[in-house]
Tab-separated table of C-alpha atoms in Angstrom:
chain	number	residue	atom	x	y	z
A	1	MET	CA	-18.379	-3.482	11.436
A	2	GLU	CA	-19.252	0.209	11.911
A	3	PRO	CA	-19.632	3.113	9.461
A	4	ASP	CA	-16.350	4.246	7.883
A	5	VAL	CA	-15.293	7.874	7.240
A	6	LEU	CA	-15.762	7.224	3.494
A	7	GLY	CA	-19.487	6.683	4.040
A	8	PRO	CA	-21.695	3.953	2.615
A	9	PRO	CA	-20.963	1.336	1.348
A	10	TYR	CA	-17.748	1.410	3.355
A	11	GLU	CA	-17.593	-0.068	6.824
A	12	ARG	CA	-14.695	-0.570	9.175
A	13	GLN	CA	-13.653	-2.896	12.061
A	14	THR	CA	-10.940	-2.043	14.621
A	15	ILE	CA	-8.401	-4.837	15.355
A	16	ASP	CA	-7.033	-4.792	18.841
A	17	LEU	CA	-3.268	-5.462	18.765
A	18	GLY	CA	-2.540	-5.031	22.508
A	19	VAL	CA	0.111	-2.582	23.700
A	20	ASP	CA	3.664	-1.588	22.760
A	21	ASP	CA	6.133	0.812	24.300
A	22	GLU	CA	3.890	3.717	23.267
A	23	GLY	CA	0.589	2.361	24.588
A	24	PRO	CA	-2.497	0.586	23.060
A	25	VAL	CA	-2.100	-0.389	19.345
A	26	VAL	CA	-4.852	-1.014	16.784
A	27	ALA	CA	-5.254	-1.651	13.106
A	28	THR	CA	-8.356	-0.912	10.966
A	29	LEU	CA	-9.988	-3.151	8.387
A	30	VAL	CA	-12.179	-1.341	5.888
A	31	ARG	CA	-14.749	-3.348	3.864
A	32	ARG	CA	-16.725	-2.637	0.696
A	33	ARG	CA	-18.957	-5.539	-0.411
A	34	ALA	CA	-19.575	-6.455	-3.957
A	35	GLU	CA	-23.192	-6.363	-5.203
A	36	ARG	CA	-22.811	-9.772	-6.860
A	37	PRO	CA	-20.254	-11.522	-4.548
A	38	THR	CA	-18.209	-14.528	-5.897
A	39	ARG	CA	-16.464	-15.656	-2.674
A	40	ARG	CA	-13.383	-13.715	-3.910
A	41	ALA	CA	-11.711	-10.923	-2.056
A	42	VAL	CA	-8.915	-8.425	-2.216
A	43	LEU	CA	-6.868	-7.244	0.780
A	44	TYR	CA	-5.252	-3.873	0.158
A	45	VAL	CA	-2.320	-2.596	2.089
A	46	HIS	CA	-1.170	1.068	1.687
A	47	GLY	CA	2.343	2.530	1.579
A	48	PHE	CA	4.339	4.853	3.864
A	49	VAL	CA	2.668	8.129	4.617
A	50	ASP	CA	-0.586	6.728	3.370
A	51	TYR	CA	-3.889	5.170	4.175
A	52	PHE	CA	-6.815	3.728	2.222
A	53	PHE	CA	-8.854	6.378	0.317
A	54	GLN	CA	-8.673	4.968	-3.251
A	55	THR	CA	-12.380	4.166	-3.573
A	56	HIS	CA	-12.121	3.720	-7.369
A	57	VAL	CA	-9.827	0.707	-6.779
A	58	ALA	CA	-12.435	-0.871	-4.559
A	59	ASP	CA	-15.120	0.010	-7.167
A	60	PHE	CA	-13.142	-1.837	-9.850
A	61	PHE	CA	-12.911	-5.074	-7.978
A	62	ALA	CA	-16.433	-4.906	-6.451
A	63	ALA	CA	-17.967	-4.466	-9.871
A	64	ARG	CA	-16.370	-7.771	-10.756
A	65	GLY	CA	-17.715	-9.635	-7.859
A	66	TRP	CA	-14.711	-9.144	-5.482
A	67	ASP	CA	-15.442	-8.070	-1.890
A	68	PHE	CA	-12.806	-5.393	-1.171
A	69	TYR	CA	-10.958	-5.054	2.142
A	70	ALA	CA	-8.212	-2.464	2.992
A	71	LEU	CA	-6.034	-2.476	6.011
A	72	ASP	CA	-4.843	0.725	7.684
A	73	LEU	CA	-1.801	-0.599	9.530
A	74	ARG	CA	-0.936	0.347	13.048
A	75	LYS	CA	-0.042	4.002	13.529
A	76	TYR	CA	-1.319	4.912	10.040
A	77	GLY	CA	-4.512	6.709	9.035
A	78	ARG	CA	-7.618	5.435	10.809
A	79	SER	CA	-5.328	3.482	13.231
A	80	LEU	CA	-3.154	6.350	14.300
A	81	ARG	CA	-3.693	7.369	17.877
A	82	PRO	CA	-2.503	10.728	19.609
A	83	HIS	CA	0.018	8.890	21.778
A	84	GLN	CA	1.814	7.307	18.815
A	85	THR	CA	4.713	8.139	16.517
A	86	PRO	CA	3.127	8.373	13.022
A	87	ASN	CA	3.925	5.521	10.651
A	88	PHE	CA	6.719	4.189	12.953
A	89	CYS	CA	7.899	0.605	13.390
A	90	ARG	CA	11.056	-1.135	14.549
A	91	ASP	CA	10.693	-4.208	12.274
A	92	LEU	CA	8.452	-4.846	9.302
A	93	SER	CA	7.314	-8.136	10.873
A	94	ASP	CA	5.526	-5.897	13.419
A	95	TYR	CA	2.782	-5.695	10.825
A	96	PHE	CA	2.282	-9.410	10.419
A	97	PRO	CA	-0.234	-9.737	13.345
A	98	GLU	CA	-2.790	-7.386	11.721
A	99	LEU	CA	-2.316	-9.050	8.414
A	100	ASP	CA	-2.924	-12.443	9.976
A	101	ALA	CA	-5.998	-11.020	11.826
A	102	ALA	CA	-7.326	-9.502	8.626
A	103	VAL	CA	-7.047	-12.793	6.778
A	104	GLU	CA	-8.754	-14.602	9.718
A	105	ILE	CA	-11.722	-12.218	9.460
A	106	ILE	CA	-11.926	-12.435	5.629
A	107	ARG	CA	-11.546	-16.162	5.231
A	108	THR	CA	-13.059	-17.502	8.402
A	109	ASP	CA	-15.698	-14.963	9.569
A	110	GLU	CA	-16.650	-13.762	6.042
A	111	GLY	CA	-16.137	-17.102	4.238
A	112	GLN	CA	-14.066	-15.942	1.239
A	113	ASP	CA	-12.470	-18.715	-0.795
A	114	THR	CA	-9.965	-16.811	-2.874
A	115	LEU	CA	-7.824	-13.941	-1.520
A	116	LEU	CA	-5.625	-11.530	-3.528
A	117	ALA	CA	-3.287	-9.417	-1.463
A	118	MET	CA	-2.520	-6.041	-2.964
A	119	GLY	CA	0.390	-3.915	-1.567
A	120	HIS	CA	1.541	-0.508	-2.598
A	121	SER	CA	5.148	0.850	-2.064
A	122	THR	CA	6.094	-0.041	1.557
A	123	GLY	CA	2.938	-2.147	1.672
A	124	GLY	CA	4.311	-4.080	-1.232
A	125	LEU	CA	7.521	-4.834	0.678
A	126	ILE	CA	5.570	-5.782	3.822
A	127	THR	CA	3.080	-8.067	2.030
A	128	SER	CA	6.004	-9.825	0.165
A	129	LEU	CA	7.856	-10.599	3.370
A	130	TRP	CA	4.650	-11.721	4.996
A	131	ALA	CA	3.637	-13.949	2.084
A	132	HIS	CA	6.989	-15.538	2.266
A	133	ALA	CA	6.882	-15.999	6.068
A	134	ARG	CA	3.353	-17.524	5.832
A	135	ARG	CA	3.967	-19.530	2.671
A	136	GLU	CA	3.109	-22.891	4.303
A	137	ALA	CA	-0.252	-21.571	5.673
A	138	GLY	CA	-1.899	-20.888	2.342
A	139	LEU	CA	-3.322	-17.558	3.424
A	140	VAL	CA	-3.378	-15.849	0.000
A	141	ASP	CA	-3.818	-17.042	-3.529
A	142	GLY	CA	-1.989	-14.245	-5.309
A	143	LEU	CA	-0.010	-11.011	-4.762
A	144	PHE	CA	-0.379	-7.752	-6.703
A	145	LEU	CA	2.452	-5.338	-5.972
A	146	ASN	CA	1.949	-1.738	-7.069
A	147	SER	CA	5.376	0.052	-7.225
A	148	PRO	CA	6.884	-1.871	-4.289
A	149	PHE	CA	9.614	-0.385	-2.128
A	150	PHE	CA	12.403	-2.873	-2.828
A	151	ASP	CA	15.445	-0.496	-2.472
A	152	LEU	CA	16.277	2.983	-1.274
A	153	ASN	CA	16.012	5.599	-4.053
A	154	ALA	CA	19.581	7.026	-3.617
A	155	PRO	CA	23.072	6.536	-5.031
A	156	TRP	CA	24.855	3.381	-4.079
A	157	LEU	CA	27.084	5.045	-1.461
A	158	VAL	CA	23.886	6.087	0.446
A	159	ARG	CA	21.970	2.842	-0.165
A	160	ARG	CA	24.731	0.596	1.158
A	161	PRO	CA	27.603	2.022	3.444
A	162	LEU	CA	25.663	5.032	4.721
A	163	ALA	CA	22.432	3.009	5.139
A	164	ALA	CA	24.423	0.488	7.202
A	165	ALA	CA	25.696	3.197	9.474
A	166	VAL	CA	22.131	4.504	9.934
A	167	ALA	CA	20.904	1.016	10.682
A	168	ARG	CA	23.341	0.814	13.587
A	169	LEU	CA	21.981	4.156	14.872
A	170	GLY	CA	18.421	2.872	14.422
A	171	ARG	CA	19.189	0.112	16.924
A	172	ARG	CA	20.614	2.409	19.516
A	173	ALA	CA	18.303	5.416	18.956
A	174	PRO	CA	15.236	4.292	16.951
A	175	HIS	CA	13.274	7.548	17.266
A	176	ARG	CA	16.129	9.770	16.097
A	177	VAL	CA	14.842	11.930	13.240
A	178	LEU	CA	17.008	11.761	10.110
A	179	PRO	CA	17.785	14.676	7.749
A	180	LEU	CA	15.791	12.910	5.012
A	181	GLY	CA	12.410	13.743	3.572
A	182	LEU	CA	9.930	12.918	0.798
A	183	GLY	CA	9.657	16.429	-0.459
A	184	THR	CA	6.303	17.722	-1.795
A	185	VAL	CA	6.630	16.939	-5.478
A	186	TYR	CA	4.651	13.658	-5.301
A	187	GLY	CA	2.076	15.106	-2.955
A	188	GLU	CA	1.550	18.053	-5.238
A	189	SER	CA	1.066	15.752	-8.235
A	190	LEU	CA	-1.844	13.979	-6.383
A	191	HIS	CA	-3.874	16.414	-4.343
A	192	ALA	CA	-6.681	18.420	-5.845
A	193	ASP	CA	-5.705	21.589	-4.020
A	194	HIS	CA	-2.435	21.519	-5.878
A	195	ARG	CA	-1.803	19.858	-9.262
A	196	GLY	CA	-3.618	16.532	-8.933
A	197	GLU	CA	-7.274	15.236	-8.969
A	198	TRP	CA	-7.504	13.438	-5.571
A	199	ARG	CA	-8.870	14.638	-2.221
A	200	TYR	CA	-7.664	12.883	0.918
A	201	ASP	CA	-6.959	13.745	4.562
A	202	LEU	CA	-3.693	15.725	4.715
A	203	ALA	CA	-3.497	14.950	8.442
A	204	TRP	CA	-3.028	11.275	7.590
A	205	LYS	CA	-1.126	11.801	4.342
A	206	PRO	CA	0.814	15.138	4.553
A	207	LEU	CA	2.274	16.535	1.297
A	208	ALA	CA	5.839	16.351	2.725
A	209	GLY	CA	5.253	13.189	4.754
A	210	PHE	CA	6.140	12.442	8.331
A	211	PRO	CA	9.685	12.611	9.748
A	212	VAL	CA	11.914	9.688	8.748
A	213	ARG	CA	13.299	8.081	11.900
A	214	ALA	CA	16.420	5.827	12.269
A	215	GLY	CA	14.511	2.829	13.595
A	216	TRP	CA	12.077	2.823	10.720
A	217	LEU	CA	14.883	3.151	8.129
A	218	ASN	CA	16.639	0.237	9.845
A	219	ALA	CA	13.435	-1.886	9.543
A	220	ILE	CA	13.124	-1.006	5.847
A	221	ARG	CA	16.755	-1.840	5.207
A	222	THR	CA	16.518	-5.084	7.064
A	223	GLY	CA	13.398	-6.133	5.130
A	224	GLN	CA	14.851	-5.095	1.779
A	225	ARG	CA	18.037	-7.118	2.451
A	226	GLN	CA	15.886	-10.138	3.103
A	227	LEU	CA	14.002	-9.632	-0.111
A	228	ARG	CA	17.124	-9.189	-2.190
A	229	ALA	CA	18.565	-12.347	-0.711
A	230	GLY	CA	15.607	-14.168	-2.152
A	231	LEU	CA	12.122	-15.024	-1.097
A	232	ASP	CA	10.027	-18.106	-1.859
A	233	ILE	CA	6.509	-16.728	-2.393
A	234	PRO	CA	4.540	-19.896	-3.644
A	235	VAL	CA	1.662	-18.000	-5.320
A	236	PRO	CA	1.558	-16.001	-8.570
A	237	VAL	CA	2.838	-12.460	-8.218
A	238	LEU	CA	2.039	-9.437	-10.471
A	239	LEU	CA	4.516	-6.645	-10.110
A	240	ALA	CA	3.449	-3.334	-11.729
A	241	CYS	CA	5.366	-0.120	-11.927
A	242	SER	CA	6.025	2.854	-14.161
A	243	THR	CA	8.444	2.918	-16.996
A	244	ARG	CA	10.408	5.819	-15.601
A	245	SER	CA	11.292	7.748	-12.437
A	246	TYR	CA	11.379	11.481	-11.722
A	247	ARG	CA	14.207	12.459	-9.448
A	248	GLY	CA	13.820	16.194	-9.160
A	249	ILE	CA	13.180	17.947	-5.907
A	250	LYS	CA	11.284	20.785	-7.462
A	251	TRP	CA	8.070	20.749	-9.419
A	252	HIS	CA	8.153	19.845	-13.061
A	253	GLU	CA	5.382	18.595	-15.288
A	254	SER	CA	7.434	15.375	-15.762
A	255	ALA	CA	6.418	14.413	-12.284
A	256	THR	CA	2.912	13.722	-13.618
A	257	LEU	CA	4.248	10.983	-15.864
A	258	ALA	CA	6.619	9.150	-13.718
A	259	ASP	CA	7.311	7.556	-10.320
A	260	ALA	CA	8.435	10.616	-8.279
A	261	VAL	CA	9.236	8.488	-5.131
A	262	LEU	CA	11.189	5.399	-6.019
A	263	ASP	CA	13.524	4.168	-8.704
A	264	VAL	CA	11.481	1.833	-10.876
A	265	GLU	CA	14.635	0.016	-12.168
A	266	HIS	CA	15.089	-1.317	-8.590
A	267	MET	CA	11.718	-2.951	-8.734
A	268	VAL	CA	12.485	-4.554	-12.076
A	269	ARG	CA	15.863	-5.714	-10.879
A	270	TRP	CA	14.683	-7.452	-7.754
A	271	ALA	CA	11.371	-8.809	-9.079
A	272	PRO	CA	12.828	-12.285	-9.729
A	273	ARG	CA	13.749	-12.647	-6.076
A	274	LEU	CA	10.135	-12.813	-5.053
A	275	GLY	CA	9.426	-16.386	-6.081
A	276	ARG	CA	9.065	-18.760	-8.987
A	277	HIS	CA	6.053	-17.138	-10.679
A	278	VAL	CA	6.396	-13.414	-11.202
A	279	THR	CA	4.696	-11.307	-13.934
A	280	LEU	CA	6.151	-7.796	-14.631
A	281	ALA	CA	3.969	-5.123	-16.080
A	282	ARG	CA	5.195	-1.596	-16.783
A	283	PHE	CA	3.012	1.414	-17.608
A	284	ASP	CA	4.182	4.483	-19.513
A	285	GLY	CA	3.083	7.593	-17.731
A	286	GLY	CA	2.385	5.847	-14.445
A	287	LEU	CA	2.764	7.587	-11.041
A	288	HIS	CA	4.240	5.981	-7.959
A	289	ASP	CA	0.743	4.748	-7.004
A	290	LEU	CA	-0.236	3.575	-10.455
A	291	THR	CA	-3.946	3.593	-9.440
A	292	LEU	CA	-3.732	7.470	-9.054
A	293	SER	CA	-2.266	8.032	-12.517
A	294	SER	CA	-4.082	9.743	-15.268
A	295	PRO	CA	-7.433	8.081	-16.281
A	296	ALA	CA	-5.902	6.367	-19.410
A	297	VAL	CA	-3.012	4.899	-17.488
A	298	ARG	CA	-5.054	3.598	-14.570
A	299	GLU	CA	-7.510	2.053	-16.999
A	300	ARG	CA	-4.675	0.099	-18.438
A	301	VAL	CA	-3.481	-0.919	-14.957
A	302	PHE	CA	-6.868	-2.186	-14.136
A	303	THR	CA	-7.294	-4.046	-17.384
A	304	GLU	CA	-3.948	-5.750	-16.864
A	305	ALA	CA	-4.763	-6.658	-13.201
A	306	GLY	CA	-8.141	-8.131	-14.318
A	307	ARG	CA	-6.594	-10.194	-17.098
A	308	TRP	CA	-3.825	-11.456	-14.806
A	309	ALA	CA	-6.355	-12.437	-12.074
A	310	GLU	CA	-8.452	-14.199	-14.653
A	311	ALA	CA	-5.476	-16.079	-16.027
A	312	PHE	CA	-3.591	-17.016	-12.833
A	313	LEU	CA	-6.177	-17.070	-10.006
A	314	GLY	CA	-8.999	-18.705	-11.957
A	315	ALA	CA	-11.046	-15.623	-11.282
A	316	GLY	CA	-13.446	-16.149	-14.084
A	317	PRO	CA	-14.741	-13.226	-16.274
A	318	THR	CA	-13.633	-9.809	-15.385
A	319	ASP	CA	-16.413	-7.903	-17.116
A	320	PRO	CA	-18.079	-5.554	-14.601
A	321	ALA	CA	-21.605	-5.914	-13.399
A	322	PRO	CA	-24.258	-3.810	-15.179
A	323	ALA	CA	-24.202	-0.287	-14.003
A	324	SER	CA	-26.806	0.676	-11.390
A	325	PRO	CA	-28.159	4.115	-10.823
A	326	PRO	CA	-25.767	6.100	-8.596
A	327	VAL	CA	-26.818	6.635	-4.999
A	328	ALA	CA	-26.487	10.318	-4.083
A	329	ARG	CA	-24.688	11.083	-0.831
A	330	GLU	CA	-22.849	14.033	0.557
A	331	PRO	CA	-19.070	13.524	0.709
A	332	VAL	CA	-17.454	13.221	4.143
A	333	GLU	CA	-15.085	16.188	4.164
A	334	ASP	CA	-12.800	15.211	7.029
A	335	ARG	CA	-12.460	13.046	10.090
A	336	ALA	CA	-14.064	15.590	12.356
A	337	ASP	CA	-17.165	15.721	10.320
A	338	ALA	CA	-17.227	11.929	10.088
A	339	ALA	CA	-17.014	11.616	13.882
A	340	ALA	CA	-19.771	14.104	14.328
A	341	GLU	CA	-22.073	12.205	11.869
A	342	GLY	CA	-21.304	8.909	13.496
C-alpha cells in the first residue's frame, strides 16, 4: 500500500490488469483500517462518472470495527490513464477481474472473515451481476445496493426499442458518442461550489459527466437484461433508494430531496429478481447517492445499514467506538498537490 490522495489514514494499492485495445489497464484499491478491527470488511464500488471520495462512509464502518476498502474501477478516478476513454467498457463482466483481485487481497492477504460488498448506481448493477456469477465461490457474505442502475431512466419506447437499436450500433461502433447526457442538476446538488456540501475532483467526476458511448450503453443494457431475467444471489441483499425521483433538466430545489439520476420505481420493481433474500429500504428526501443526502437522511441510511448488517451478517453490535481526539491535517486539494506531496 502507498499513500492515497485523501491523505492518512487512507492508503491505496494499484492492481495490474494487463492490457486492452487502449493499452495498459489498472484498478485501484483504497484502504482505511478500523482502530478496533473485527475481521469484518466492506468493499465499496462507485457508480458511473464517479470514484471513491465519500470518507464519511468509511468513517461509519471503521468506527464499528469494519476495515473499509473502495475500488476505483478501470478507467475511473485513480485508475484513469491519459490513453484511456473515461469510464468506458464493452461488457460489465470486464470489471470482474478487479473485483476478484480485490477480494483476494481482502480475504487472503488481509485475513478478513466477513465481507460486505457495497455498490452504488452502476456499481450496484456490476456487483449484483458479479455476486451472481461468483455465487459458488462464497466471495461475499452480503450485498448493500445504494440506488442501483437496474433500468434506463427513460420512457418505454426509449428503454426498449430504441435501446435495442443503439445496442446494435454499440457492437459495430462502440466508441460512437450518443446524443445523451447526465445534465448538471445532480452535480450541482452535490458539489460545494454550486448547491451542495461536498468537495471532490471535478476532473474525475465532472458536473455534466463524460460522453455516453454506444458500446457502454450496450454493456449496460445487456447487464440489465440479465438482471431482469433473474439472478440467484445466495447472500442477503439490502437495496436502498429514495422515495421519489426528480426528472427535470433544469435546477429546482426538489432536486435536493430526490434521486435526480434514476427512476427509483425501477429499483423497487426489479429488486425481487436479485435473489431469495432481499430487504428493501426507502428514504424520504434521499439523493441518488443516499450517503450524500442531507445529514438527517444519511444518518437514517447508516442506521438502517448497521441494523441490517447486525441482523443478517451476524455483525455484532453496531455502536461506534469511543470518539478519539481528531488528528489535524491539511486537506489534499487536488491530484496535482497529492502527487507533489507524495
